[in-house]
């Protein structure tokens, strides 16, 4: 991260180092950051979720249908927020039940959800962009507090809450135990299946929240939202230091993982470099991080 900042300052100067650009980086990182924090729990617990981008798209579409926005106009824009959260939580719960109680492999269950959620989003929207007409939602989530965007504040609060939940609560310790050794966790009295289902439910809620955030940022709901977000979130979690095999996770590392990728994109954009080179750089960062992680883990092995 420090190296990227040095490169950005050296190549783009004040355009990179300005406060406005810093807020731009954080604003762009906020949506995938919220999802990545929740993904940290799922991966730490020994699972994985490939459906987060599609679930986000479905939640954004469902929250911007004519009927939902009409209800919001008659009552309050909180209806749209509630709809997105419920859709995300519902999809996450289905994933959790299939994996925990249906004993399906996380890869297969969430792959099926990815296809189903994206397809349902296309059916509901008829593959059309649905414009947000309820300005109250955009005004609230698009506002700033002391110069800091509300989206960035939501990301910060999510990261802080995730850190406390993982490091300072029984739920976090159980997550580490389930991911490290499910059988030992079961013998210790932890309901492994219920805990795993809750992890996917929380990730679904995070997708619903991220959908609301992206609605505020783009002022539209569409089935194309969240494309490849699952890969960005998993990559951020992995390069942050969370083990893909489960049993060890770090929310702080995930936040830095998200910021590394977002800063990389920003530096490339400021220097007018093409996206193909950026993709190669991202791939190199992921490989380097995983190799370093394996080397460090190997040192601690007797």
PDB file of N, CA, C and O in Angstrom, residues 29-65:
ATOM      1  N   UNK A  29     -13.899   2.413  -2.962  1.00  0.00           N
ATOM      2  CA  UNK A  29     -13.618   1.196  -2.201  1.00  0.00           C
ATOM      3  C   UNK A  29     -14.777   0.799  -1.295  1.00  0.00           C
ATOM      4  O   UNK A  29     -14.833  -0.354  -0.843  1.00  0.00           O
ATOM      5  N   UNK A  30     -15.685   1.715  -1.031  1.00  0.00           N
ATOM      6  CA  UNK A  30     -16.695   1.486   0.001  1.00  0.00           C
ATOM      7  C   UNK A  30     -17.623   0.318  -0.310  1.00  0.00           C
ATOM      8  O   UNK A  30     -17.903  -0.507   0.570  1.00  0.00           O
ATOM      9  N   UNK A  31     -18.110   0.222  -1.555  1.00  0.00           N
ATOM     10  CA  UNK A  31     -19.089  -0.816  -1.881  1.00  0.00           C
ATOM     11  C   UNK A  31     -18.471  -2.206  -1.779  1.00  0.00           C
ATOM     12  O   UNK A  31     -18.968  -3.078  -1.056  1.00  0.00           O
ATOM     13  N   UNK A  32     -17.384  -2.416  -2.499  1.00  0.00           N
ATOM     14  CA  UNK A  32     -16.735  -3.728  -2.437  1.00  0.00           C
ATOM     15  C   UNK A  32     -16.138  -3.966  -1.057  1.00  0.00           C
ATOM     16  O   UNK A  32     -16.017  -5.116  -0.605  1.00  0.00           O
ATOM     17  N   UNK A  33     -15.814  -2.883  -0.341  1.00  0.00           N
ATOM     18  CA  UNK A  33     -15.261  -3.024   0.998  1.00  0.00           C
ATOM     19  C   UNK A  33     -16.252  -3.614   1.982  1.00  0.00           C
ATOM     20  O   UNK A  33     -15.905  -4.482   2.790  1.00  0.00           O
ATOM     21  N   UNK A  34     -17.501  -3.162   1.915  1.00  0.00           N
ATOM     22  CA  UNK A  34     -18.542  -3.697   2.799  1.00  0.00           C
ATOM     23  C   UNK A  34     -18.725  -5.190   2.549  1.00  0.00           C
ATOM     24  O   UNK A  34     -18.826  -5.995   3.489  1.00  0.00           O
ATOM     25  N   UNK A  35     -18.759  -5.578   1.265  1.00  0.00           N
ATOM     26  CA  UNK A  35     -18.907  -6.994   0.920  1.00  0.00           C
ATOM     27  C   UNK A  35     -17.684  -7.792   1.370  1.00  0.00           C
ATOM     28  O   UNK A  35     -17.805  -8.909   1.883  1.00  0.00           O
ATOM     29  N   UNK A  36     -16.502  -7.222   1.208  1.00  0.00           N
ATOM     30  CA  UNK A  36     -15.264  -7.930   1.544  1.00  0.00           C
ATOM     31  C   UNK A  36     -15.149  -8.183   3.041  1.00  0.00           C
ATOM     32  O   UNK A  36     -14.649  -9.236   3.466  1.00  0.00           O
ATOM     33  N   UNK A  37     -15.584  -7.230   3.857  1.00  0.00           N
ATOM     34  CA  UNK A  37     -15.539  -7.424   5.308  1.00  0.00           C
ATOM     35  C   UNK A  37     -16.382  -8.636   5.698  1.00  0.00           C
ATOM     36  O   UNK A  37     -15.959  -9.486   6.495  1.00  0.00           O
ATOM     37  N   UNK A  38     -17.583  -8.724   5.128  1.00  0.00           N
ATOM     38  CA  UNK A  38     -18.443  -9.871   5.427  1.00  0.00           C
ATOM     39  C   UNK A  38     -17.879 -11.157   4.823  1.00  0.00           C
ATOM     40  O   UNK A  38     -17.999 -12.236   5.419  1.00  0.00           O
ATOM     41  N   UNK A  39     -17.253 -11.049   3.644  1.00  0.00           N
ATOM     42  CA  UNK A  39     -16.633 -12.219   3.024  1.00  0.00           C
ATOM     43  C   UNK A  39     -15.516 -12.769   3.905  1.00  0.00           C
ATOM     44  O   UNK A  39     -15.254 -13.979   3.913  1.00  0.00           O
ATOM     45  N   UNK A  40     -14.857 -11.899   4.653  1.00  0.00           N
ATOM     46  CA  UNK A  40     -13.806 -12.335   5.567  1.00  0.00           C
ATOM     47  C   UNK A  40     -14.332 -13.363   6.557  1.00  0.00           C
ATOM     48  O   UNK A  40     -13.669 -14.363   6.856  1.00  0.00           O
ATOM     49  N   UNK A  41     -15.534 -13.146   7.062  1.00  0.00           N
ATOM     50  CA  UNK A  41     -16.127 -14.076   8.021  1.00  0.00           C
ATOM     51  C   UNK A  41     -16.435 -15.427   7.378  1.00  0.00           C
ATOM     52  O   UNK A  41     -16.181 -16.476   7.966  1.00  0.00           O
ATOM     53  N   UNK A  42     -16.974 -15.392   6.169  1.00  0.00           N
ATOM     54  CA  UNK A  42     -17.322 -16.636   5.476  1.00  0.00           C
ATOM     55  C   UNK A  42     -16.076 -17.460   5.181  1.00  0.00           C
ATOM     56  O   UNK A  42     -16.038 -18.668   5.423  1.00  0.00           O
ATOM     57  N   UNK A  43     -15.029 -16.801   4.671  1.00  0.00           N
ATOM     58  CA  UNK A  43     -13.800 -17.523   4.341  1.00  0.00           C
ATOM     59  C   UNK A  43     -13.089 -17.986   5.612  1.00  0.00           C
ATOM     60  O   UNK A  43     -12.565 -19.101   5.675  1.00  0.00           O
ATOM     61  N   UNK A  44     -13.080 -17.155   6.648  1.00  0.00           N
ATOM     62  CA  UNK A  44     -12.494 -17.561   7.925  1.00  0.00           C
ATOM     63  C   UNK A  44     -13.220 -18.779   8.489  1.00  0.00           C
ATOM     64  O   UNK A  44     -12.607 -19.652   9.110  1.00  0.00           O
ATOM     65  N   UNK A  45     -14.520 -18.844   8.250  1.00  0.00           N
ATOM     66  CA  UNK A  45     -15.319 -19.974   8.720  1.00  0.00           C
ATOM     67  C   UNK A  45     -15.232 -21.197   7.831  1.00  0.00           C
ATOM     68  O   UNK A  45     -15.974 -22.167   8.034  1.00  0.00           O
ATOM     69  N   UNK A  46     -14.353 -21.172   6.840  1.00  0.00           N
ATOM     70  CA  UNK A  46     -14.136 -22.338   5.999  1.00  0.00           C
ATOM     71  C   UNK A  46     -14.999 -22.403   4.760  1.00  0.00           C
ATOM     72  O   UNK A  46     -15.039 -23.442   4.086  1.00  0.00           O
ATOM     73  N   UNK A  47     -15.692 -21.313   4.414  1.00  0.00           N
ATOM     74  CA  UNK A  47     -16.551 -21.313   3.239  1.00  0.00           C
ATOM     75  C   UNK A  47     -16.064 -20.359   2.168  1.00  0.00           C
ATOM     76  O   UNK A  47     -14.948 -19.828   2.245  1.00  0.00           O
ATOM     77  N   UNK A  48     -16.906 -20.164   1.179  1.00  0.00           N
ATOM     78  CA  UNK A  48     -16.622 -19.198   0.119  1.00  0.00           C
ATOM     79  C   UNK A  48     -17.947 -18.873  -0.556  1.00  0.00           C
ATOM     80  O   UNK A  48     -18.884 -19.682  -0.533  1.00  0.00           O
ATOM     81  N   UNK A  49     -18.057 -17.694  -1.146  1.00  0.00           N
ATOM     82  CA  UNK A  49     -19.314 -17.279  -1.785  1.00  0.00           C
ATOM     83  C   UNK A  49     -19.016 -16.621  -3.126  1.00  0.00           C
ATOM     84  O   UNK A  49     -18.380 -15.571  -3.183  1.00  0.00           O
ATOM     85  N   UNK A  50     -19.469 -17.251  -4.193  1.00  0.00           N
ATOM     86  CA  UNK A  50     -19.270 -16.729  -5.542  1.00  0.00           C
ATOM     87  C   UNK A  50     -20.467 -15.921  -6.030  1.00  0.00           C
ATOM     88  O   UNK A  50     -20.449 -15.436  -7.165  1.00  0.00           O
ATOM     89  N   UNK A  51     -21.485 -15.762  -5.202  1.00  0.00           N
ATOM     90  CA  UNK A  51     -22.733 -15.158  -5.670  1.00  0.00           C
ATOM     91  C   UNK A  51     -22.922 -13.710  -5.258  1.00  0.00           C
ATOM     92  O   UNK A  51     -23.954 -13.108  -5.568  1.00  0.00           O
ATOM     93  N   UNK A  52     -21.948 -13.112  -4.567  1.00  0.00           N
ATOM     94  CA  UNK A  52     -22.178 -11.791  -3.974  1.00  0.00           C
ATOM     95  C   UNK A  52     -22.498 -10.725  -5.026  1.00  0.00           C
ATOM     96  O   UNK A  52     -23.353  -9.856  -4.805  1.00  0.00           O
ATOM     97  N   UNK A  53     -21.826 -10.752  -6.171  1.00  0.00           N
ATOM     98  CA  UNK A  53     -22.096  -9.766  -7.204  1.00  0.00           C
ATOM     99  C   UNK A  53     -23.497  -9.895  -7.758  1.00  0.00           C
ATOM    100  O   UNK A  53     -24.209  -8.899  -7.960  1.00  0.00           O
ATOM    101  N   UNK A  54     -23.935 -11.125  -7.997  1.00  0.00           N
ATOM    102  CA  UNK A  54     -25.276 -11.359  -8.530  1.00  0.00           C
ATOM    103  C   UNK A  54     -26.351 -11.012  -7.513  1.00  0.00           C
ATOM    104  O   UNK A  54     -27.403 -10.462  -7.857  1.00  0.00           O
ATOM    105  N   UNK A  55     -26.102 -11.324  -6.235  1.00  0.00           N
ATOM    106  CA  UNK A  55     -27.065 -10.982  -5.182  1.00  0.00           C
ATOM    107  C   UNK A  55     -27.184  -9.474  -5.055  1.00  0.00           C
ATOM    108  O   UNK A  55     -28.289  -8.936  -4.880  1.00  0.00           O
ATOM    109  N   UNK A  56     -26.067  -8.769  -5.152  1.00  0.00           N
ATOM    110  CA  UNK A  56     -26.098  -7.301  -5.129  1.00  0.00           C
ATOM    111  C   UNK A  56     -26.950  -6.770  -6.278  1.00  0.00           C
ATOM    112  O   UNK A  56     -27.769  -5.862  -6.090  1.00  0.00           O
ATOM    113  N   UNK A  57     -26.765  -7.323  -7.466  1.00  0.00           N
ATOM    114  CA  UNK A  57     -27.542  -6.886  -8.628  1.00  0.00           C
ATOM    115  C   UNK A  57     -29.032  -7.141  -8.408  1.00  0.00           C
ATOM    116  O   UNK A  57     -29.877  -6.280  -8.699  1.00  0.00           O
ATOM    117  N   UNK A  58     -29.368  -8.337  -7.897  1.00  0.00           N
ATOM    118  CA  UNK A  58     -30.772  -8.663  -7.648  1.00  0.00           C
ATOM    119  C   UNK A  58     -31.384  -7.710  -6.628  1.00  0.00           C
ATOM    120  O   UNK A  58     -32.514  -7.233  -6.802  1.00  0.00           O
ATOM    121  N   UNK A  59     -30.640  -7.424  -5.556  1.00  0.00           N
ATOM    122  CA  UNK A  59     -31.155  -6.509  -4.526  1.00  0.00           C
ATOM    123  C   UNK A  59     -31.359  -5.106  -5.092  1.00  0.00           C
ATOM    124  O   UNK A  59     -32.348  -4.434  -4.775  1.00  0.00           O
ATOM    125  N   UNK A  60     -30.443  -4.652  -5.954  1.00  0.00           N
ATOM    126  CA  UNK A  60     -30.572  -3.309  -6.531  1.00  0.00           C
ATOM    127  C   UNK A  60     -31.765  -3.225  -7.469  1.00  0.00           C
ATOM    128  O   UNK A  60     -32.469  -2.211  -7.520  1.00  0.00           O
ATOM    129  N   UNK A  61     -32.017  -4.290  -8.205  1.00  0.00           N
ATOM    130  CA  UNK A  61     -33.154  -4.307  -9.131  1.00  0.00           C
ATOM    131  C   UNK A  61     -34.474  -4.375  -8.380  1.00  0.00           C
ATOM    132  O   UNK A  61     -35.426  -3.648  -8.679  1.00  0.00           O
ATOM    133  N   UNK A  62     -34.535  -5.254  -7.373  1.00  0.00           N
ATOM    134  CA  UNK A  62     -35.763  -5.425  -6.613  1.00  0.00           C
ATOM    135  C   UNK A  62     -36.117  -4.150  -5.855  1.00  0.00           C
ATOM    136  O   UNK A  62     -37.291  -3.805  -5.693  1.00  0.00           O
ATOM    137  N   UNK A  63     -35.101  -3.438  -5.405  1.00  0.00           N
ATOM    138  CA  UNK A  63     -35.347  -2.213  -4.634  1.00  0.00           C
ATOM    139  C   UNK A  63     -35.758  -1.043  -5.513  1.00  0.00           C
ATOM    140  O   UNK A  63     -36.204  -0.008  -4.996  1.00  0.00           O
ATOM    141  N   UNK A  64     -35.601  -1.177  -6.835  1.00  0.00           N
ATOM    142  CA  UNK A  64     -35.921  -0.055  -7.733  1.00  0.00           C
ATOM    143  C   UNK A  64     -37.060  -0.369  -8.698  1.00  0.00           C
ATOM    144  O   UNK A  64     -37.248   0.346  -9.679  1.00  0.00           O
ATOM    145  N   UNK A  65     -37.819  -1.434  -8.421  1.00  0.00           N
ATOM    146  CA  UNK A  65     -38.996  -1.698  -9.256  1.00  0.00           C
ATOM    147  C   UNK A  65     -40.018  -0.576  -9.054  1.00  0.00           C
ATOM    148  O   UNK A  65     -39.990   0.148  -8.050  1.00  0.00           O
TER     149      UNK A  65
END
